[in-house]
Short mmCIF file of C-alpha atoms in Angstrom, two decimals:
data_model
loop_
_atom_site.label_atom_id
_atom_site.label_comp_id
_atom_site.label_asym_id
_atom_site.label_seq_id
_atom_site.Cartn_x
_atom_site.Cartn_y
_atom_site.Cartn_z
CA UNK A 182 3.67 115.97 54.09
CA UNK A 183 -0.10 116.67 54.53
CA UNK A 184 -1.40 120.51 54.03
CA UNK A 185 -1.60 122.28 57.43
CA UNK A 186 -5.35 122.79 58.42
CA UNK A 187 -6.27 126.57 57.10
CA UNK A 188 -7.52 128.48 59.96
CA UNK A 189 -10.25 130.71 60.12
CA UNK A 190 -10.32 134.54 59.66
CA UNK A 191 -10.30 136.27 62.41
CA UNK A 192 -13.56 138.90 63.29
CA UNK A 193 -12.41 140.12 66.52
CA UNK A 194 -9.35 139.56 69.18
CA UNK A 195 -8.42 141.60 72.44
CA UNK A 196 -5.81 140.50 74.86
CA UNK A 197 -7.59 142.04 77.90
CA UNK A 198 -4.22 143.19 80.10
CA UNK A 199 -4.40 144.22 83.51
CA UNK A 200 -4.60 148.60 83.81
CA UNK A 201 -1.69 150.71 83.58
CA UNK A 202 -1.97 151.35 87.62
CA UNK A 203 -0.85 147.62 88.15
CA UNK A 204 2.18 147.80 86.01
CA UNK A 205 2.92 151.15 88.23
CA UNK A 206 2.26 149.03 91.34
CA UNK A 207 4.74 146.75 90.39
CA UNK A 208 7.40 149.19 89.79
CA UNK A 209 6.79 149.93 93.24
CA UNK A 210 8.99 146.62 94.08
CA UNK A 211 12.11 148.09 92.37
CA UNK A 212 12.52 150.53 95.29
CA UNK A 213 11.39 148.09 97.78
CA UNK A 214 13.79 144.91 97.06
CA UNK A 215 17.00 147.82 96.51
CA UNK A 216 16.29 148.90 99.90
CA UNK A 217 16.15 145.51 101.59
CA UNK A 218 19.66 144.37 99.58
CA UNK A 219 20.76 147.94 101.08
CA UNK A 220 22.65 146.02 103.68
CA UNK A 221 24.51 143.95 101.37
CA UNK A 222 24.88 145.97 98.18
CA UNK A 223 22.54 148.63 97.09
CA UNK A 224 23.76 147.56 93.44
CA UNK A 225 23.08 143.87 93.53
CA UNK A 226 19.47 145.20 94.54
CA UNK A 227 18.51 147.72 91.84
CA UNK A 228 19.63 144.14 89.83
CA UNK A 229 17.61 141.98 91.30
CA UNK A 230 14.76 145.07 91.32
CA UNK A 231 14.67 145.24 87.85
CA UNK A 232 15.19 142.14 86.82
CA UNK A 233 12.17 140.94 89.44
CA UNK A 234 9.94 143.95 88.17
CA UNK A 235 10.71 143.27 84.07
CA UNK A 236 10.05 139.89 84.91
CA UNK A 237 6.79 140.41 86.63
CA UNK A 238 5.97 143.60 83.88
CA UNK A 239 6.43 140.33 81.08
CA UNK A 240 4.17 137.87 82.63
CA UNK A 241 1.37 140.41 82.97
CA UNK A 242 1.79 141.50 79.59
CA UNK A 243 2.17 138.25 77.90
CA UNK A 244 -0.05 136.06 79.53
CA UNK A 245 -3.10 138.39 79.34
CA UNK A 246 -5.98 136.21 78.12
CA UNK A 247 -6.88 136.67 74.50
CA UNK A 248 -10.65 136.93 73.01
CA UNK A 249 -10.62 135.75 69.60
CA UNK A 250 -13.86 135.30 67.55
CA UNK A 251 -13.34 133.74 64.23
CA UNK A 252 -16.02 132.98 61.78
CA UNK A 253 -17.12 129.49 63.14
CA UNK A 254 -15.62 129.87 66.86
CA UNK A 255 -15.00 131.55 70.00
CA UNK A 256 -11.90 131.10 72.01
CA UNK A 257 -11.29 132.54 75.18
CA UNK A 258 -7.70 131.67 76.91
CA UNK A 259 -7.48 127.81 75.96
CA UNK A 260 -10.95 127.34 75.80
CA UNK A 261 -12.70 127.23 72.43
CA UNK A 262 -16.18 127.05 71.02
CA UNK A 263 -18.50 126.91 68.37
CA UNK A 264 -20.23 130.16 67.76
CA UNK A 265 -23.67 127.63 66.67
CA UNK A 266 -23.58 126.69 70.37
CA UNK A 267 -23.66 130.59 72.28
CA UNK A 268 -26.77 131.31 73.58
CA UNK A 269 -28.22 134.62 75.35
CA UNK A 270 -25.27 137.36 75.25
CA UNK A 271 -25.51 139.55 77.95
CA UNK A 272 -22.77 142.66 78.90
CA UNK A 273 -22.05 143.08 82.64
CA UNK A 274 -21.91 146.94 83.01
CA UNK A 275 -19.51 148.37 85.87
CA UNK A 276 -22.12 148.99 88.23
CA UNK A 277 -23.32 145.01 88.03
CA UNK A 278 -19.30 143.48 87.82
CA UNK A 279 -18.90 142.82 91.68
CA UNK A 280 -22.74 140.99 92.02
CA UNK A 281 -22.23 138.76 88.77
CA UNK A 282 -18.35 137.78 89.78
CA UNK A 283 -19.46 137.23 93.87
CA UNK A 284 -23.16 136.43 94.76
CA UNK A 285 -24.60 135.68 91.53
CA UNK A 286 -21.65 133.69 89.50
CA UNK A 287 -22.12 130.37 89.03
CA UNK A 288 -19.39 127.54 90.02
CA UNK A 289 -19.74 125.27 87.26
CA UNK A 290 -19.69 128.79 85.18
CA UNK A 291 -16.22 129.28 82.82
CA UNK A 292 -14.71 132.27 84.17
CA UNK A 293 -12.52 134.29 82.49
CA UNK A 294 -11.45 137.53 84.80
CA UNK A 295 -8.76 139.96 85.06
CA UNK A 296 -9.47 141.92 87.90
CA UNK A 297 -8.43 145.28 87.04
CA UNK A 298 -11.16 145.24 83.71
CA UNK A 299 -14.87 146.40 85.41
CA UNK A 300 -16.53 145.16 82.22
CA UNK A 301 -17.51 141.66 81.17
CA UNK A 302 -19.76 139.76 79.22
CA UNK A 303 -21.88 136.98 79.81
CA UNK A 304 -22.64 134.24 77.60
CA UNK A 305 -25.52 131.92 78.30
CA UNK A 306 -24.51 128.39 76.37
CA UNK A 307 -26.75 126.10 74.23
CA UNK A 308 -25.05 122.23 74.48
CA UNK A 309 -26.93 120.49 76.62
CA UNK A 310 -24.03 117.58 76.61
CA UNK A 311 -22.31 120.66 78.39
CA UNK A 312 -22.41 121.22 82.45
CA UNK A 313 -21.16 124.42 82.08
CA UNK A 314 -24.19 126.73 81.68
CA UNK A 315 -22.29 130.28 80.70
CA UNK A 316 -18.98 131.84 80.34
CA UNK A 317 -18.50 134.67 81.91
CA UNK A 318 -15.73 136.76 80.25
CA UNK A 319 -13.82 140.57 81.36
CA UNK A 320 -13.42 142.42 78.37
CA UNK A 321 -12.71 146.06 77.66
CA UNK A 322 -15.10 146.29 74.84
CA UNK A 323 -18.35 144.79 75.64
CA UNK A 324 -20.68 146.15 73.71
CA UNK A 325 -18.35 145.68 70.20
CA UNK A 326 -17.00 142.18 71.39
CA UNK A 327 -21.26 141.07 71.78
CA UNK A 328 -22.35 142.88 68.24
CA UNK A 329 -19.45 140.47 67.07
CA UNK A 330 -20.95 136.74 68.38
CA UNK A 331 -24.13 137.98 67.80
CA UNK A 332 -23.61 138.84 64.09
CA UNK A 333 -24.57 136.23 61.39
CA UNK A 334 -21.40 134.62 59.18
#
């Protein structure tokens, strides 16, 4: 059996989650779904609440999207990259988050957003056998996540 591939150290990773006001938004349904079962069985509702609202809770928590730099590459979600190939890094303060994800964004741009984070990065790419000409990325840390790529290994 042939040696598994080593894999790279990791510099920095951050699964950006949604705020703690969403998760509280959610719980919201638990109320909601008991009182519409009310008819039925108020019981078979706070059941179905919770099970709806631990489900939901789960999937926000779990499939966050992850930022992980390692020494050679950057993935974001399921996308990955060499670090050799990022260009221009920019960080999208809160005040400039709506223009750069509405007017200015472009389509063939990867985007990488979780709408509850008002802080992003922008990364301007260097492959010209590549049609997409940035990623755009939320991320809670900007400034730390962009000292990061723009280090030297």
């Amino acid at each position: 059996m042939p040696n598994p591939k080593p894999t790279e150290p990791i510099v920095y990773r951050e699964r950006v989650r949604p705020n703690l006001g969403t998760f509280i938004a959610v719980a919201t349904l638990l109320p909601a779904v008991t009182l519409v079962s009310e008819p039925f069985d108020y019981r078979i509702g706070i059941a179905v609440g919770l099970i709806l609202v631990t489900s939901i809770w789960a999937a926000l928590f779990f499939l966050a999207p992850v930022i992980q730099v390692g020494s050679s590459h950057l993935t974001v979600a399921r996308a990955k990259i060499p670090r050799n190939l990022l260009g221009k890094i920019e960080e999208i303060a809160k005040d400039q988050i709506f223009s750069e994800r509405g007017p200015k964004l472009d389509p063939a741009a990867y985007k990488v957003f979780q709408g509850t984070v008002k802080t992003a990065i922008k990364i301007s790419l260097n492959d010209p056998n590549d049609p997409t000409p940035y990623w755009i990325i939320s991320t809670r840390k900007p400034a730390q996540l962009a000292e990061v790529l723009r280090a030297k290994n």
